[in-house]
XYZ file of C-alpha atoms in Angstrom:
86
model
C -64.617 -15.614 7.235
C -63.394 -14.509 3.807
C -60.225 -13.059 5.288
C -59.505 -16.341 7.073
C -60.130 -18.295 3.876
C -57.833 -15.984 1.900
C -55.155 -16.273 4.592
C -55.362 -20.065 4.726
C -55.206 -20.435 0.934
C -52.283 -18.004 0.815
C -50.409 -19.752 3.622
C -51.080 -23.232 2.210
C -49.714 -22.147 -1.138
C -46.803 -20.237 0.322
C -45.566 -22.833 2.797
C -44.667 -25.555 0.264
C -42.992 -22.966 -1.961
C -40.923 -21.680 0.963
C -39.937 -25.205 1.966
C -38.901 -26.070 -1.580
C -36.839 -22.900 -1.874
C -35.209 -23.626 1.473
C -34.002 -26.962 0.169
C -32.317 -25.373 -2.848
C -29.235 -24.265 -0.922
C -26.311 -26.549 -1.553
C -23.256 -26.664 0.649
C -20.155 -28.059 -0.923
C -17.071 -27.154 -2.852
C -17.406 -24.897 -5.850
C -16.132 -26.222 -9.140
C -15.920 -24.926 -12.679
C -18.779 -26.166 -14.878
C -17.631 -28.386 -17.746
C -16.884 -26.440 -20.898
C -16.277 -23.123 -19.104
C -12.913 -21.439 -18.706
C -11.731 -19.604 -15.587
C -11.741 -15.803 -15.605
C -8.900 -14.081 -17.436
C -5.899 -12.717 -15.541
C -6.359 -9.086 -14.496
C -4.024 -6.732 -16.359
C -2.403 -5.368 -13.208
C -1.962 -8.746 -11.516
C 1.468 -10.356 -11.594
C 0.118 -13.904 -11.315
C -3.231 -15.482 -12.084
C -5.295 -15.652 -8.851
C -6.419 -19.135 -7.847
C -9.887 -20.092 -6.600
C -9.162 -19.238 -2.984
C -7.815 -15.797 -3.912
C -10.909 -15.079 -5.988
C -13.227 -16.083 -3.121
C -11.532 -13.907 -0.469
C -12.344 -10.200 -0.823
C -9.400 -7.791 -0.698
C -8.965 -5.562 2.333
C -10.239 -2.564 0.365
C -13.545 -4.352 -0.259
C -14.007 -5.046 3.450
C -12.188 -2.327 5.399
C -11.403 -2.814 9.047
C -13.036 -0.881 11.827
C -11.506 2.443 12.724
C -10.356 2.959 16.257
C -11.767 6.489 16.460
C -14.293 6.339 19.253
C -16.666 9.259 19.532
C -16.362 10.322 23.152
C -18.670 13.334 23.055
C -21.048 14.890 20.590
C -20.051 17.950 18.626
C -22.146 20.817 17.353
C -22.704 20.683 13.624
C -21.542 23.653 11.617
C -24.020 25.397 9.368
C -24.159 23.945 5.868
C -25.083 26.525 3.245
C -25.859 23.827 0.680
C -28.380 22.001 2.901
C -31.408 23.762 1.463
C -35.043 22.915 2.214
C -37.091 21.354 -0.587
C -38.998 23.714 -2.870
């Protein structure tokens, strides 16, 4: 009985909190808060990136999938530095 009571109190307290947190997400355009300046131009950049450029990650941040498909397994070579724990 105590476990059920603890579970019901926990779930009754957790459910409203989860619902309130779920409503916090806002979908809309991002804008600069008043009084704030945009980020400074990177030293190596030729031009200042705009909002869209800053939101899209470069290809190095999200590399594409390699086309190397492993067709068969290979035997691992012995690694002399793979020591067991002491």
